[in-house]
Coordinates of C-alpha atoms in Angstrom, one line a residue:
X1 CA 0.0 -0.1 0.1
X2 CA 1.4 3.4 -0.9
X3 CA 2.2 6.0 1.9
X4 CA -0.5 8.4 1.0
X5 CA -3.1 5.7 1.2
X6 CA -1.8 4.5 4.4
X7 CA -2.0 8.0 5.9
X8 CA -5.8 8.0 4.8
X9 CA -6.4 4.5 6.3
X10 CA -4.9 5.6 9.6
X11 CA -6.7 8.7 9.7
X12 CA -10.1 7.3 9.0
X13 CA -9.4 4.4 11.6
X14 CA -8.6 7.2 14.2
X15 CA -11.7 9.1 13.4
X16 CA -13.8 6.1 13.9
X17 CA -12.2 5.1 17.3
X18 CA -12.6 8.7 18.5
X19 CA -16.6 8.5 17.5
X20 CA -16.8 5.1 19.3
X21 CA -15.5 6.5 22.4
X22 CA -17.7 9.4 22.2
X23 CA -20.8 7.2 21.9
X24 CA -19.6 4.9 24.7
X25 CA -18.2 7.1 27.3
X26 CA -20.6 10.2 26.7
X27 CA -21.9 10.0 30.5
X28 CA -18.1 9.4 31.8
X29 CA -17.1 12.8 30.3
X30 CA -14.8 11.8 27.7
X31 CA -12.2 14.2 26.8
X32 CA -10.1 12.8 23.9
X33 CA -7.6 10.2 23.4
X34 CA -4.1 9.4 22.3
X35 CA -3.2 6.4 19.9
X36 CA 0.4 5.3 19.5
X37 CA 1.4 1.9 17.7
X38 CA 4.2 0.0 19.8
X39 CA 5.9 -3.2 18.8
X40 CA 3.8 -5.0 21.7
X41 CA 0.6 -3.7 20.3
X42 CA -1.6 -0.6 20.3
X43 CA -1.4 1.8 23.3
X44 CA -4.6 4.0 24.0
X45 CA -4.8 6.6 26.3
X46 CA -8.3 7.8 27.2
X47 CA -9.2 11.2 29.0
X48 CA -12.1 11.2 31.0
X49 CA -13.9 13.1 33.7
X50 CA -14.9 10.1 35.6
X51 CA -12.5 7.3 35.2
X52 CA -14.4 4.9 37.4
X53 CA -17.3 4.8 35.0
X54 CA -14.9 4.0 32.1
X55 CA -13.4 1.2 34.0
X56 CA -16.7 -0.1 35.4
X57 CA -17.2 -2.6 38.4
X58 CA -14.4 -5.1 38.5
X59 CA -13.1 -3.9 35.0
X60 CA -16.1 -5.2 33.3
X61 CA -16.7 -2.1 31.1
X62 CA -13.0 -1.7 30.1
X63 CA -12.7 -5.4 29.2
X64 CA -15.8 -4.6 26.9
X65 CA -14.3 -1.6 25.3
X66 CA -11.0 -3.6 24.6
X67 CA -12.9 -6.6 22.8
X68 CA -15.0 -4.2 20.8
X69 CA -11.6 -2.4 19.5
X70 CA -10.0 -5.8 18.6
X71 CA -13.1 -7.1 16.7
X72 CA -14.5 -4.0 15.0
X73 CA -11.1 -2.3 14.1
X74 CA -9.0 -5.0 13.9
X75 CA -6.5 -3.8 16.6
X76 CA -3.3 -5.9 17.7
X77 CA -3.4 -6.5 21.5
X78 CA -4.9 -2.9 22.4
X79 CA -4.1 -1.8 25.5
X80 CA -6.1 1.0 27.1
X81 CA -5.1 3.2 29.7
X82 CA -7.5 5.7 31.4
X83 CA -6.4 9.1 32.8
X84 CA -8.5 11.6 35.0
X85 CA -9.0 15.1 33.6
X86 CA -7.7 17.5 36.2
X87 CA -9.9 20.5 35.1
X88 CA -12.8 19.7 33.1
X89 CA -13.5 23.1 32.3
X90 CA -10.1 23.5 30.6
X91 CA -11.0 20.4 28.2
X92 CA -12.5 21.8 25.1
X93 CA -14.1 18.3 24.3
X94 CA -15.8 18.0 27.6
X95 CA -16.8 21.6 27.6
X96 CA -18.4 21.3 23.9
X97 CA -20.5 18.2 25.2
X98 CA -21.7 20.0 28.2
X99 CA -22.8 23.0 26.4
X100 CA -24.5 20.7 23.8
X101 CA -26.3 19.0 26.8
X102 CA -27.4 22.1 28.2
X103 CA -29.0 23.5 24.9
X104 CA -30.7 20.0 24.5
X105 CA -32.2 20.5 27.9
X106 CA -33.7 23.9 27.0
X107 CA -31.2 26.4 27.9
X108 CA -31.3 29.6 26.1
X109 CA -28.1 29.7 23.7
X110 CA -27.0 33.2 24.8
X111 CA -27.3 32.3 28.6
X112 CA -25.7 29.1 28.0
X113 CA -22.7 30.5 26.0
X114 CA -21.9 33.4 28.6
X115 CA -22.2 31.1 31.5
X116 CA -19.8 28.3 29.8
X117 CA -17.3 30.9 28.7
X118 CA -17.1 32.7 32.0
X119 CA -16.5 29.2 33.8
X120 CA -13.7 28.6 31.5
X121 CA -12.0 32.1 32.1
X122 CA -12.4 31.6 35.8
X123 CA -10.4 28.2 35.6
X124 CA -7.3 30.3 34.6
X125 CA -7.5 30.0 30.8
X126 CA -5.7 32.9 28.8
X127 CA -8.4 32.8 26.2
X128 CA -11.5 31.1 24.8
X129 CA -13.8 31.1 22.0
X130 CA -17.3 29.4 21.7
X131 CA -19.0 29.3 18.2
X132 CA -22.8 28.2 18.0
X133 CA -23.9 27.5 14.5
X134 CA -27.4 26.4 13.3
X135 CA -31.1 26.9 14.2
X136 CA -30.4 28.4 17.4
X137 CA -33.6 30.6 17.9
X138 CA -35.7 30.4 14.7
X139 CA -36.2 28.7 11.2
X140 CA -33.1 30.6 9.9
X141 CA -29.7 29.3 10.9
X142 CA -27.0 31.7 12.0
X143 CA -23.5 31.7 13.8
X144 CA -23.2 33.1 17.3
X145 CA -19.8 33.7 18.8
X146 CA -18.6 34.3 22.4
X147 CA -15.1 35.6 22.9
X148 CA -13.0 35.9 26.1
X149 CA -9.4 36.8 26.5
X150 CA -6.7 36.0 23.8
X151 CA -6.9 33.3 21.3
X152 CA -5.0 32.1 18.3
X153 CA -6.7 31.2 14.9
X154 CA -4.0 30.6 12.5
X155 CA -0.3 29.1 12.3
X156 CA 1.6 26.6 14.5
X157 CA 0.4 28.1 17.9
X158 CA -3.3 27.5 16.7
X159 CA -2.5 23.8 16.1
X160 CA 0.0 23.2 19.0
X161 CA -1.4 25.4 21.9
X162 CA -5.2 25.7 21.2
X163 CA -7.4 23.0 22.6
X164 CA -10.1 22.6 20.2
X165 CA -13.1 20.5 20.7
X166 CA -16.4 19.8 18.8
X167 CA -20.1 19.0 20.2
X168 CA -23.7 18.5 18.8
X169 CA -26.9 19.7 20.0
X170 CA -29.9 17.9 18.4
X171 CA -32.9 20.1 18.6
X172 CA -36.6 20.1 17.3
X173 CA -35.6 22.6 14.7
X174 CA -32.4 21.1 13.6
X175 CA -28.9 20.3 14.7
X176 CA -26.7 22.9 16.4
X177 CA -22.9 22.7 16.1
X178 CA -20.8 23.6 19.3
X179 CA -17.1 24.5 18.7
X180 CA -14.9 25.3 21.6
X181 CA -11.2 26.7 21.6
X182 CA -9.3 27.1 24.8
X183 CA -5.8 28.3 25.4
X184 CA -4.6 26.6 28.8
X185 CA -3.1 28.8 31.6
X186 CA 0.7 27.7 31.1
X187 CA 0.4 28.1 27.3
X188 CA 3.9 29.7 25.9
X189 CA 2.8 31.7 23.2
X190 CA 5.6 32.9 20.6
X191 CA 4.7 36.7 21.0
X192 CA 4.9 36.8 24.8
X193 CA 7.6 39.0 26.4
X194 CA 8.1 40.1 30.0
X195 CA 9.3 43.6 31.1
X196 CA 11.6 43.7 34.3
X197 CA 11.7 47.0 36.6
X198 CA 14.4 48.0 38.5
X199 CA 16.9 45.4 37.5
X200 CA 20.5 46.0 37.1
X201 CA 21.8 45.4 33.6
X202 CA 25.1 43.9 34.8
X203 CA 23.1 41.1 36.2
X204 CA 22.3 39.8 32.8
X205 CA 25.4 40.7 31.0
X206 CA 27.9 37.8 30.1
X207 CA 30.8 37.6 32.3
X208 CA 34.1 38.9 30.7
X209 CA 36.7 37.6 33.5
X210 CA 36.0 40.8 35.7
X211 CA 37.0 43.3 33.0
X212 CA 34.4 45.9 31.8
X213 CA 33.8 46.7 28.1
X214 CA 35.6 50.0 28.7
X215 CA 38.6 48.2 30.0
X216 CA 38.8 46.0 27.1
X217 CA 38.7 48.7 24.6
X218 CA 41.3 50.7 26.4
X219 CA 43.8 47.5 26.9
X220 CA 46.5 47.2 24.6
X221 CA 46.8 44.1 22.2
X222 CA 48.5 41.0 23.4
X223 CA 51.8 40.1 21.9
X224 CA 51.4 37.5 19.2
X225 CA 53.9 35.4 17.0
X226 CA 53.0 35.2 13.5
X227 CA 54.8 33.2 10.8
X228 CA 54.6 33.4 7.0
X229 CA 52.9 30.7 5.2
X230 CA 54.2 29.1 1.8
X231 CA 57.8 29.1 2.8
X232 CA 59.7 25.9 3.4
X233 CA 61.3 27.1 6.7
X234 CA 59.1 29.4 9.0
X235 CA 60.7 33.1 9.6
X236 CA 61.6 34.3 12.8
X237 CA 59.0 35.2 15.3
X238 CA 58.0 38.9 15.1
X239 CA 57.0 40.8 18.0
X240 CA 53.7 42.4 17.4
X241 CA 54.0 44.7 20.0
X242 CA 57.0 46.2 18.4
X243 CA 55.3 46.1 15.1
X244 CA 52.5 47.8 16.4
X245 CA 54.4 50.9 17.7
X246 CA 53.8 53.9 15.3
X247 CA 56.0 56.9 15.0
X248 CA 54.4 59.8 16.7
X249 CA 53.8 62.5 14.1
X250 CA 53.9 66.1 15.2
X251 CA 50.8 68.0 14.4
X252 CA 51.5 71.6 13.6
X253 CA 48.7 74.0 13.7
X254 CA 49.0 76.8 11.4
X255 CA 46.7 79.9 11.5
X256 CA 45.1 80.5 8.2
X257 CA 44.0 84.1 7.6
X258 CA 40.4 84.0 6.2
X259 CA 39.5 86.9 4.2
X260 CA 36.6 88.9 5.6
X261 CA 33.9 90.9 3.9
X262 CA 36.1 94.0 4.7
X263 CA 39.0 92.7 3.1
X264 CA 37.3 92.3 -0.3
X265 CA 37.4 95.2 -2.3
X266 CA 34.2 96.6 -4.1
X267 CA 34.0 95.6 -7.6
X268 CA 31.7 97.1 -10.2
X269 CA 29.8 94.4 -11.9
X270 CA 29.0 96.3 -15.0
X271 CA 32.8 97.4 -15.6
X272 CA 33.6 93.5 -15.1
X273 CA 30.9 92.6 -17.7
X274 CA 32.4 95.2 -20.2
X275 CA 35.8 93.8 -19.6
X276 CA 34.9 90.2 -20.4
X277 CA 32.9 91.3 -23.4
X278 CA 35.8 93.1 -25.0
X279 CA 38.3 90.3 -24.3
X280 CA 35.6 87.8 -26.0
X281 CA 35.4 90.3 -29.1
X282 CA 39.2 90.5 -29.5
X283 CA 39.5 86.7 -29.3
X284 CA 36.5 86.2 -31.9
X285 CA 38.1 88.9 -34.2
X286 CA 41.8 87.1 -34.0
X287 CA 40.0 83.7 -34.8
X288 CA 37.9 85.3 -37.7
X289 CA 41.3 86.5 -39.3
X290 CA 42.9 83.3 -39.1
X291 CA 40.2 81.7 -40.6
X292 CA 40.2 84.2 -43.5
X293 CA 43.8 83.8 -44.2
X294 CA 43.5 80.0 -44.4
X295 CA 40.7 80.5 -47.1
X296 CA 42.7 82.8 -49.0
X297 CA 45.8 80.4 -49.1
X298 CA 43.4 77.6 -50.2
X299 CA 42.0 79.6 -53.0
X300 CA 45.7 80.8 -54.1
X301 CA 46.6 77.1 -54.2
X302 CA 43.7 76.1 -56.2
X303 CA 44.2 78.9 -58.8
X304 CA 47.9 77.7 -59.1
X305 CA 47.0 73.9 -59.6
X306 CA 44.5 75.2 -62.2
X307 CA 47.2 77.2 -64.0
X308 CA 49.5 74.2 -63.9
X309 CA 46.9 72.0 -65.6
X310 CA 46.1 74.4 -68.3
X311 CA 49.8 74.8 -69.2
X312 CA 50.2 71.3 -69.6
X313 CA 47.2 70.9 -71.9
X314 CA 48.7 73.7 -74.0
X315 CA 51.8 72.0 -73.9
X316 CA 50.6 68.7 -75.1
X317 CA 48.5 70.4 -78.3

């Protein structure tokens, strides 16, 4: 059988066993189970509010449950262990069954919800949520929620920390689903933090052999021997302390006279612009004259070449 198919088979079998215990041990306050397969057989741990009712007189009831598990679910040598629930109001499965029974007995849903969630918080829970879905009052179904404290809905904390339980209340108008989520008192949430007041920081700083941070920064580096890698024979040891000694440089402070507004002579802006324009005009005229001379030289060269060419033609004729 493939691994995926085996996972499905195991999950289906676990669900069927859980439903069997819920039907058989409803009056005993069934609070869930843990199944573990061992080389010796199948170990099942039951959580119940009243372990005596699960075991029965002289162990009669527990032997009946063991035989039923072996015949119906084909479990190899099932070993059933019963544990008592210390605080039933903090077990989501038991609370959901209690609330479903209260609704079946005629309790008004809002009174039953507030009373149940108040008992959960009085037991020390960090947070709780109750969801009732169905025809709670009339022919039209709806969803009612009751919240107290802090509750997680997503992520790993919602799977590992939050205790969830589901119950059912069969009414004349229809079935009402009961879902309960509880965060136990000693749950370690990932976003928890604690603030300490009037605490010395030195008590929480790692020990540095009696030296403070200031002393470590001010201290001189220790002498170390270094050798060059890549040679057949190591060179002589070099004293790092001597290599670290640097020549003290004398810093000479020179006074630099910074000109002030009084030292700067007043300059006429218009005269400065006229002088710049005159210089630009002179440079432009000089460049223009050079360009004209070059053009004249080029024209004279062309005329000479044309004259030579004409002389050669006449000579050939």
